[in-house]
Amino acid sequence: GAGVSQSPSNKVTEKGKDVELRCDPISGHTALYWYRQSLGQGLEFLIYFQGNSAPDKSGLPSDRFSAERTGGSVSTLTIQRTQQEDSAVYLCASSLGVSGETQYFGPGTRLLVL
Amino acid sequence: RKEVEQDPGPFNVPEGATVAFNCTYSNSASQSFFWYRQDCRKEPKLLMSVYSSGNEDGRFTAQLNRASQYISLLIRDSKLSDSATYLCVVNIANTGRRALTFGSGTRLQVQP
């Protein structure tokens, strides 16, 4: 079946511009996560959505970062006024969110801020 | 101190070798443990969950030591295709969320 999809796969932007990253989770998965991975580093948790509950935003690094999940499915991560340190791979994952903990990752969006 | 710590490596081993990675975690409330594999420029993929009694999947064996708060992964008869970064992953229960905490990974390079 279809896995987690993300778009765009690559994004180059200029410092100060806003970017939107999209994630389409596996159908039926109620939990959705955003992570960030800088070059040669581990994954950094950003935000978590579970069903209709309020999202856990505890990992967002600054108020320039925000995310939405519409209709319990597709999610958009928005970075406003991008900075060079925002350059990273942004990974989305989804899971059943009930008893299973296994998370399935999308291919990521590689963001480069010039 | 990092919540999940791993030796970054790289571990360079010949084909057929046995190699072991360890990982330590700091939060004793951690409930779930996993090893993920990440190939270069690819997303992480679940390799195996780690159970308290230890578990095996083919050439891979995972062990958990709650008392010492470490997890191990043993790979027997290494293949070239095992070359990747292995991520130790923990679900820390008392954070109130189901997100995972990832170690920075241990890089394995299997050589012919």
PDB file of C-alpha atoms in Angstrom:
ATOM      1  CA  GLY A   1       0.000   0.000   0.000  1.00  0.00           C
ATOM      2  CA  ALA A   2       0.945   3.642  -0.208  1.00  0.00           C
ATOM      3  CA  GLY A   3       3.410   4.888   2.357  1.00  0.00           C
ATOM      4  CA  VAL A   4       3.928   8.333   3.801  1.00  0.00           C
ATOM      5  CA  SER A   5       4.492  10.898   1.091  1.00  0.00           C
ATOM      6  CA  GLN A   6       6.074  14.319   1.369  1.00  0.00           C
ATOM      7  CA  SER A   7       6.418  17.244  -0.971  1.00  0.00           C
ATOM      8  CA  PRO A   8       8.436  18.861  -2.244  1.00  0.00           C
ATOM      9  CA  SER A   9      11.341  16.454  -2.113  1.00  0.00           C
ATOM     10  CA  ASN A  10      13.786  19.341  -2.339  1.00  0.00           C
ATOM     11  CA  LYS A  11      13.344  23.033  -1.638  1.00  0.00           C
ATOM     12  CA  VAL A  12      15.856  25.825  -2.079  1.00  0.00           C
ATOM     13  CA  THR A  13      14.833  29.202  -0.753  1.00  0.00           C
ATOM     14  CA  GLU A  14      16.331  32.526   0.135  1.00  0.00           C
ATOM     15  CA  LYS A  15      16.809  33.685   3.685  1.00  0.00           C
ATOM     16  CA  GLY A  16      13.733  35.517   4.914  1.00  0.00           C
ATOM     17  CA  LYS A  17      11.228  33.729   2.689  1.00  0.00           C
ATOM     18  CA  ASP A  18       8.427  31.507   3.984  1.00  0.00           C
ATOM     19  CA  VAL A  19       8.218  27.823   3.034  1.00  0.00           C
ATOM     20  CA  GLU A  20       5.491  25.204   3.297  1.00  0.00           C
ATOM     21  CA  LEU A  21       6.219  21.500   3.529  1.00  0.00           C
ATOM     22  CA  ARG A  22       3.506  18.931   3.023  1.00  0.00           C
ATOM     23  CA  CYS A  23       2.996  15.461   4.481  1.00  0.00           C
ATOM     24  CA  ASP A  24       0.415  12.898   3.461  1.00  0.00           C
ATOM     25  CA  PRO A  25       0.325  10.102   6.071  1.00  0.00           C
ATOM     26  CA  ILE A  26      -0.615   6.483   5.611  1.00  0.00           C
ATOM     27  CA  SER A  27      -4.375   6.135   5.331  1.00  0.00           C
ATOM     28  CA  GLY A  28      -5.915   5.238   8.668  1.00  0.00           C
ATOM     29  CA  HIS A  29      -2.989   6.444  10.750  1.00  0.00           C
ATOM     30  CA  THR A  30      -4.235   8.845  13.391  1.00  0.00           C
ATOM     31  CA  ALA A  31      -0.850   9.987  14.673  1.00  0.00           C
ATOM     32  CA  LEU A  32       1.448  12.232  12.655  1.00  0.00           C
ATOM     33  CA  TYR A  33       4.875  13.536  13.595  1.00  0.00           C
ATOM     34  CA  TRP A  34       7.324  16.028  12.195  1.00  0.00           C
ATOM     35  CA  TYR A  35      11.054  15.664  12.799  1.00  0.00           C
ATOM     36  CA  ARG A  36      14.095  17.546  11.586  1.00  0.00           C
ATOM     37  CA  GLN A  37      17.475  16.053  10.778  1.00  0.00           C
ATOM     38  CA  SER A  38      20.471  18.271  10.249  1.00  0.00           C
ATOM     39  CA  LEU A  39      23.476  16.985   8.337  1.00  0.00           C
ATOM     40  CA  GLY A  40      25.147  14.165  10.235  1.00  0.00           C
ATOM     41  CA  GLN A  41      22.833  14.576  13.198  1.00  0.00           C
ATOM     42  CA  GLY A  42      20.054  12.569  14.802  1.00  0.00           C
ATOM     43  CA  LEU A  43      16.374  13.274  14.432  1.00  0.00           C
ATOM     44  CA  GLU A  44      14.919  16.175  16.375  1.00  0.00           C
ATOM     45  CA  PHE A  45      11.240  16.022  17.299  1.00  0.00           C
ATOM     46  CA  LEU A  46       9.227  19.044  16.212  1.00  0.00           C
ATOM     47  CA  ILE A  47       5.487  18.463  16.591  1.00  0.00           C
ATOM     48  CA  TYR A  48       2.978  15.640  17.053  1.00  0.00           C
ATOM     49  CA  PHE A  49      -0.687  15.343  16.095  1.00  0.00           C
ATOM     50  CA  GLN A  50      -2.988  12.676  17.493  1.00  0.00           C
ATOM     51  CA  GLY A  51      -6.532  12.535  16.180  1.00  0.00           C
ATOM     52  CA  ASN A  52      -8.532  15.588  17.245  1.00  0.00           C
ATOM     53  CA  SER A  53      -6.398  16.319  20.295  1.00  0.00           C
ATOM     54  CA  ALA A  54      -4.413  19.514  20.622  1.00  0.00           C
ATOM     55  CA  PRO A  55      -1.020  19.018  18.988  1.00  0.00           C
ATOM     56  CA  ASP A  56       2.138  18.660  21.046  1.00  0.00           C
ATOM     57  CA  LYS A  57       4.245  21.580  19.846  1.00  0.00           C
ATOM     58  CA  SER A  58       6.957  21.198  22.455  1.00  0.00           C
ATOM     59  CA  GLY A  59       9.682  20.522  19.903  1.00  0.00           C
ATOM     60  CA  LEU A  60       9.193  23.549  17.685  1.00  0.00           C
ATOM     61  CA  PRO A  61      12.441  25.555  17.861  1.00  0.00           C
ATOM     62  CA  SER A  62      10.905  29.011  17.486  1.00  0.00           C
ATOM     63  CA  ASP A  63       7.646  30.799  16.770  1.00  0.00           C
ATOM     64  CA  ARG A  64       8.639  30.932  13.112  1.00  0.00           C
ATOM     65  CA  PHE A  65       7.637  27.282  12.924  1.00  0.00           C
ATOM     66  CA  SER A  66       4.018  26.166  12.827  1.00  0.00           C
ATOM     67  CA  ALA A  67       2.086  23.173  11.592  1.00  0.00           C
ATOM     68  CA  GLU A  68      -1.467  22.260  10.804  1.00  0.00           C
ATOM     69  CA  ARG A  69      -3.251  19.028  10.184  1.00  0.00           C
ATOM     70  CA  THR A  70      -6.479  19.402   8.286  1.00  0.00           C
ATOM     71  CA  GLY A  71      -9.234  16.831   8.464  1.00  0.00           C
ATOM     72  CA  GLY A  72      -7.054  14.479  10.440  1.00  0.00           C
ATOM     73  CA  SER A  73      -4.983  13.627   7.400  1.00  0.00           C
ATOM     74  CA  VAL A  74      -2.636  15.887   5.457  1.00  0.00           C
ATOM     75  CA  SER A  75      -0.284  18.102   7.441  1.00  0.00           C
ATOM     76  CA  THR A  76       1.586  21.244   6.482  1.00  0.00           C
ATOM     77  CA  LEU A  77       4.694  22.496   8.262  1.00  0.00           C
ATOM     78  CA  THR A  78       5.309  26.199   7.712  1.00  0.00           C
ATOM     79  CA  ILE A  79       8.555  27.995   8.379  1.00  0.00           C
ATOM     80  CA  GLN A  80       8.318  31.770   8.255  1.00  0.00           C
ATOM     81  CA  ARG A  81      11.246  34.093   7.595  1.00  0.00           C
ATOM     82  CA  THR A  82      13.608  31.201   7.004  1.00  0.00           C
ATOM     83  CA  GLN A  83      17.157  31.330   8.353  1.00  0.00           C
ATOM     84  CA  GLN A  84      20.207  29.451   7.170  1.00  0.00           C
ATOM     85  CA  GLU A  85      20.156  27.292  10.294  1.00  0.00           C
ATOM     86  CA  ASP A  86      16.750  25.983   9.193  1.00  0.00           C
ATOM     87  CA  SER A  87      18.512  24.030   6.436  1.00  0.00           C
ATOM     88  CA  ALA A  88      17.883  20.355   7.157  1.00  0.00           C
ATOM     89  CA  VAL A  89      15.852  17.361   6.095  1.00  0.00           C
ATOM     90  CA  TYR A  90      12.308  17.585   7.414  1.00  0.00           C
ATOM     91  CA  LEU A  91      10.835  14.145   7.987  1.00  0.00           C
ATOM     92  CA  CYS A  92       7.216  13.278   8.552  1.00  0.00           C
ATOM     93  CA  ALA A  93       6.090  10.012  10.124  1.00  0.00           C
ATOM     94  CA  SER A  94       2.760   8.457  10.904  1.00  0.00           C
ATOM     95  CA  SER A  95       1.579   5.644  13.111  1.00  0.00           C
ATOM     96  CA  LEU A  96      -1.648   3.922  14.035  1.00  0.00           C
ATOM     97  CA  GLY A  97      -1.612   5.919  17.230  1.00  0.00           C
ATOM     98  CA  VAL A  98      -3.577   3.362  19.164  1.00  0.00           C
ATOM     99  CA  SER A  99      -1.551   0.432  20.415  1.00  0.00           C
ATOM    100  CA  GLY A 100       1.217   0.396  17.853  1.00  0.00           C
ATOM    101  CA  GLU A 101       4.290   2.522  18.318  1.00  0.00           C
ATOM    102  CA  THR A 102       5.986   1.801  15.024  1.00  0.00           C
ATOM    103  CA  GLN A 103       6.375   4.959  13.026  1.00  0.00           C
ATOM    104  CA  TYR A 104       6.610   4.968   9.272  1.00  0.00           C
ATOM    105  CA  PHE A 105       8.619   7.741   7.736  1.00  0.00           C
ATOM    106  CA  GLY A 106       8.209   9.619   4.521  1.00  0.00           C
ATOM    107  CA  PRO A 107      11.198  10.314   2.259  1.00  0.00           C
ATOM    108  CA  GLY A 108      11.651  13.791   3.699  1.00  0.00           C
ATOM    109  CA  THR A 109      11.967  17.273   2.279  1.00  0.00           C
ATOM    110  CA  ARG A 110      15.504  18.593   1.917  1.00  0.00           C
ATOM    111  CA  LEU A 111      15.404  22.291   2.673  1.00  0.00           C
ATOM    112  CA  LEU A 112      18.306  24.560   1.798  1.00  0.00           C
ATOM    113  CA  VAL A 113      18.168  28.176   2.873  1.00  0.00           C
ATOM    114  CA  LEU A 114      20.661  30.363   1.039  1.00  0.00           C
TER     115      LEU A 114
ATOM    116  CA  ARG B   1      23.460  14.507  28.982  1.00  0.00           C
ATOM    117  CA  LYS B   2      21.630  13.303  25.870  1.00  0.00           C
ATOM    118  CA  GLU B   3      18.490  11.255  26.402  1.00  0.00           C
ATOM    119  CA  VAL B   4      19.753   8.548  24.064  1.00  0.00           C
ATOM    120  CA  GLU B   5      23.473   8.088  23.462  1.00  0.00           C
ATOM    121  CA  GLN B   6      25.244   6.012  20.860  1.00  0.00           C
ATOM    122  CA  ASP B   7      28.809   5.622  19.692  1.00  0.00           C
ATOM    123  CA  PRO B   8      28.787   7.352  16.289  1.00  0.00           C
ATOM    124  CA  GLY B   9      31.398   4.984  14.849  1.00  0.00           C
ATOM    125  CA  PRO B  10      32.098   4.320  12.078  1.00  0.00           C
ATOM    126  CA  PHE B  11      32.446   0.620  12.619  1.00  0.00           C
ATOM    127  CA  ASN B  12      34.379  -0.813   9.686  1.00  0.00           C
ATOM    128  CA  VAL B  13      34.064  -4.593   9.565  1.00  0.00           C
ATOM    129  CA  PRO B  14      34.742  -7.269   6.939  1.00  0.00           C
ATOM    130  CA  GLU B  15      31.962  -9.289   5.403  1.00  0.00           C
ATOM    131  CA  GLY B  16      30.978 -12.186   7.619  1.00  0.00           C
ATOM    132  CA  ALA B  17      32.010 -10.477  10.834  1.00  0.00           C
ATOM    133  CA  THR B  18      29.862 -10.142  13.909  1.00  0.00           C
ATOM    134  CA  VAL B  19      29.377  -6.616  15.157  1.00  0.00           C
ATOM    135  CA  ALA B  20      27.578  -5.225  18.182  1.00  0.00           C
ATOM    136  CA  PHE B  21      26.279  -1.755  18.962  1.00  0.00           C
ATOM    137  CA  ASN B  22      25.250  -0.439  22.328  1.00  0.00           C
ATOM    138  CA  CYS B  23      23.020   2.429  23.240  1.00  0.00           C
ATOM    139  CA  THR B  24      22.242   3.985  26.619  1.00  0.00           C
ATOM    140  CA  TYR B  25      19.175   5.943  27.621  1.00  0.00           C
ATOM    141  CA  SER B  26      18.822   8.295  30.537  1.00  0.00           C
ATOM    142  CA  ASN B  27      15.128   8.175  31.400  1.00  0.00           C
ATOM    143  CA  SER B  28      14.167   5.169  33.491  1.00  0.00           C
ATOM    144  CA  ALA B  29      10.496   5.727  32.568  1.00  0.00           C
ATOM    145  CA  SER B  30      11.233   4.731  28.983  1.00  0.00           C
ATOM    146  CA  GLN B  31       8.774   2.113  27.826  1.00  0.00           C
ATOM    147  CA  SER B  32       9.419   1.147  24.237  1.00  0.00           C
ATOM    148  CA  PHE B  33      12.672   0.546  22.450  1.00  0.00           C
ATOM    149  CA  PHE B  34      13.548   0.139  18.809  1.00  0.00           C
ATOM    150  CA  TRP B  35      16.367  -0.071  16.346  1.00  0.00           C
ATOM    151  CA  TYR B  36      15.849   1.833  13.116  1.00  0.00           C
ATOM    152  CA  ARG B  37      18.096   1.692  10.098  1.00  0.00           C
ATOM    153  CA  GLN B  38      18.852   4.693   7.946  1.00  0.00           C
ATOM    154  CA  ASP B  39      20.601   4.441   4.604  1.00  0.00           C
ATOM    155  CA  CYS B  40      22.485   7.419   3.240  1.00  0.00           C
ATOM    156  CA  ARG B  41      20.068  10.181   2.206  1.00  0.00           C
ATOM    157  CA  LYS B  42      17.062   7.997   2.967  1.00  0.00           C
ATOM    158  CA  GLU B  43      14.433   7.996   5.664  1.00  0.00           C
ATOM    159  CA  PRO B  44      14.730   5.826   8.790  1.00  0.00           C
ATOM    160  CA  LYS B  45      13.045   2.445   8.646  1.00  0.00           C
ATOM    161  CA  LEU B  46      12.173   0.177  11.513  1.00  0.00           C
ATOM    162  CA  LEU B  47      14.652  -2.667  11.838  1.00  0.00           C
ATOM    163  CA  MET B  48      13.233  -4.275  14.945  1.00  0.00           C
ATOM    164  CA  SER B  49      11.546  -3.594  18.233  1.00  0.00           C
ATOM    165  CA  VAL B  50      13.430  -4.509  21.388  1.00  0.00           C
ATOM    166  CA  TYR B  51      11.657  -6.608  23.976  1.00  0.00           C
ATOM    167  CA  SER B  52      12.586  -7.146  27.598  1.00  0.00           C
ATOM    168  CA  SER B  53      13.315 -10.808  27.030  1.00  0.00           C
ATOM    169  CA  GLY B  54      15.508 -10.080  24.027  1.00  0.00           C
ATOM    170  CA  ASN B  55      14.525 -10.954  20.502  1.00  0.00           C
ATOM    171  CA  GLU B  56      16.058 -12.246  17.332  1.00  0.00           C
ATOM    172  CA  ASP B  57      15.233 -11.705  13.687  1.00  0.00           C
ATOM    173  CA  GLY B  58      17.461 -13.706  11.399  1.00  0.00           C
ATOM    174  CA  ARG B  59      21.008 -12.394  11.753  1.00  0.00           C
ATOM    175  CA  PHE B  60      19.914  -9.612  14.098  1.00  0.00           C
ATOM    176  CA  THR B  61      19.565  -9.906  17.872  1.00  0.00           C
ATOM    177  CA  ALA B  62      18.369  -7.119  20.126  1.00  0.00           C
ATOM    178  CA  GLN B  63      18.680  -7.035  23.886  1.00  0.00           C
ATOM    179  CA  LEU B  64      17.414  -4.707  26.584  1.00  0.00           C
ATOM    180  CA  ASN B  65      18.930  -4.227  30.017  1.00  0.00           C
ATOM    181  CA  ARG B  66      16.554  -2.072  32.054  1.00  0.00           C
ATOM    182  CA  ALA B  67      18.689  -2.117  35.176  1.00  0.00           C
ATOM    183  CA  SER B  68      21.644  -0.616  33.346  1.00  0.00           C
ATOM    184  CA  GLN B  69      19.481   1.300  30.869  1.00  0.00           C
ATOM    185  CA  TYR B  70      21.105   0.081  27.723  1.00  0.00           C
ATOM    186  CA  ILE B  71      20.041  -1.589  24.521  1.00  0.00           C
ATOM    187  CA  SER B  72      22.203  -3.608  22.202  1.00  0.00           C
ATOM    188  CA  LEU B  73      22.051  -4.786  18.614  1.00  0.00           C
ATOM    189  CA  LEU B  74      24.104  -7.730  17.393  1.00  0.00           C
ATOM    190  CA  ILE B  75      24.553  -8.412  13.703  1.00  0.00           C
ATOM    191  CA  ARG B  76      25.979 -11.789  12.730  1.00  0.00           C
ATOM    192  CA  ASP B  77      27.505 -12.715   9.385  1.00  0.00           C
ATOM    193  CA  SER B  78      27.585  -9.108   8.192  1.00  0.00           C
ATOM    194  CA  LYS B  79      26.626  -8.426   4.576  1.00  0.00           C
ATOM    195  CA  LEU B  80      27.664  -5.515   2.405  1.00  0.00           C
ATOM    196  CA  SER B  81      24.000  -4.517   2.387  1.00  0.00           C
ATOM    197  CA  ASP B  82      24.092  -4.038   6.167  1.00  0.00           C
ATOM    198  CA  SER B  83      26.137  -0.865   5.653  1.00  0.00           C
ATOM    199  CA  ALA B  84      23.969   1.909   7.058  1.00  0.00           C
ATOM    200  CA  THR B  85      23.452   4.036  10.142  1.00  0.00           C
ATOM    201  CA  TYR B  86      21.683   2.281  12.994  1.00  0.00           C
ATOM    202  CA  LEU B  87      19.510   4.472  15.171  1.00  0.00           C
ATOM    203  CA  CYS B  88      18.658   3.580  18.742  1.00  0.00           C
ATOM    204  CA  VAL B  89      15.166   4.807  19.496  1.00  0.00           C
ATOM    205  CA  VAL B  90      13.274   5.151  22.743  1.00  0.00           C
ATOM    206  CA  ASN B  91       9.729   6.117  23.613  1.00  0.00           C
ATOM    207  CA  ILE B  92       9.924   8.126  26.820  1.00  0.00           C
ATOM    208  CA  ALA B  93       6.587   7.568  28.476  1.00  0.00           C
ATOM    209  CA  ASN B  94       6.358  10.518  30.824  1.00  0.00           C
ATOM    210  CA  THR B  95       6.669  13.164  28.148  1.00  0.00           C
ATOM    211  CA  GLY B  96       2.947  12.742  27.515  1.00  0.00           C
ATOM    212  CA  ARG B  97       3.442  12.167  23.840  1.00  0.00           C
ATOM    213  CA  ARG B  98       4.103   9.249  21.594  1.00  0.00           C
ATOM    214  CA  ALA B  99       6.954  10.737  19.655  1.00  0.00           C
ATOM    215  CA  LEU B 100      10.199   8.849  19.664  1.00  0.00           C
ATOM    216  CA  THR B 101      13.582  10.021  20.899  1.00  0.00           C
ATOM    217  CA  PHE B 102      16.360   9.115  18.522  1.00  0.00           C
ATOM    218  CA  GLY B 103      20.005   8.610  19.168  1.00  0.00           C
ATOM    219  CA  SER B 104      22.389  10.190  16.679  1.00  0.00           C
ATOM    220  CA  GLY B 105      23.132   6.806  15.161  1.00  0.00           C
ATOM    221  CA  THR B 106      26.030   4.416  14.762  1.00  0.00           C
ATOM    222  CA  ARG B 107      27.468   4.126  11.309  1.00  0.00           C
ATOM    223  CA  LEU B 108      28.371   0.664  10.042  1.00  0.00           C
ATOM    224  CA  GLN B 109      30.486   0.063   6.971  1.00  0.00           C
ATOM    225  CA  VAL B 110      30.835  -3.564   5.887  1.00  0.00           C
ATOM    226  CA  GLN B 111      33.786  -4.082   3.578  1.00  0.00           C
ATOM    227  CA  PRO B 112      34.380  -6.830   1.032  1.00  0.00           C
TER     228      PRO B 112
END
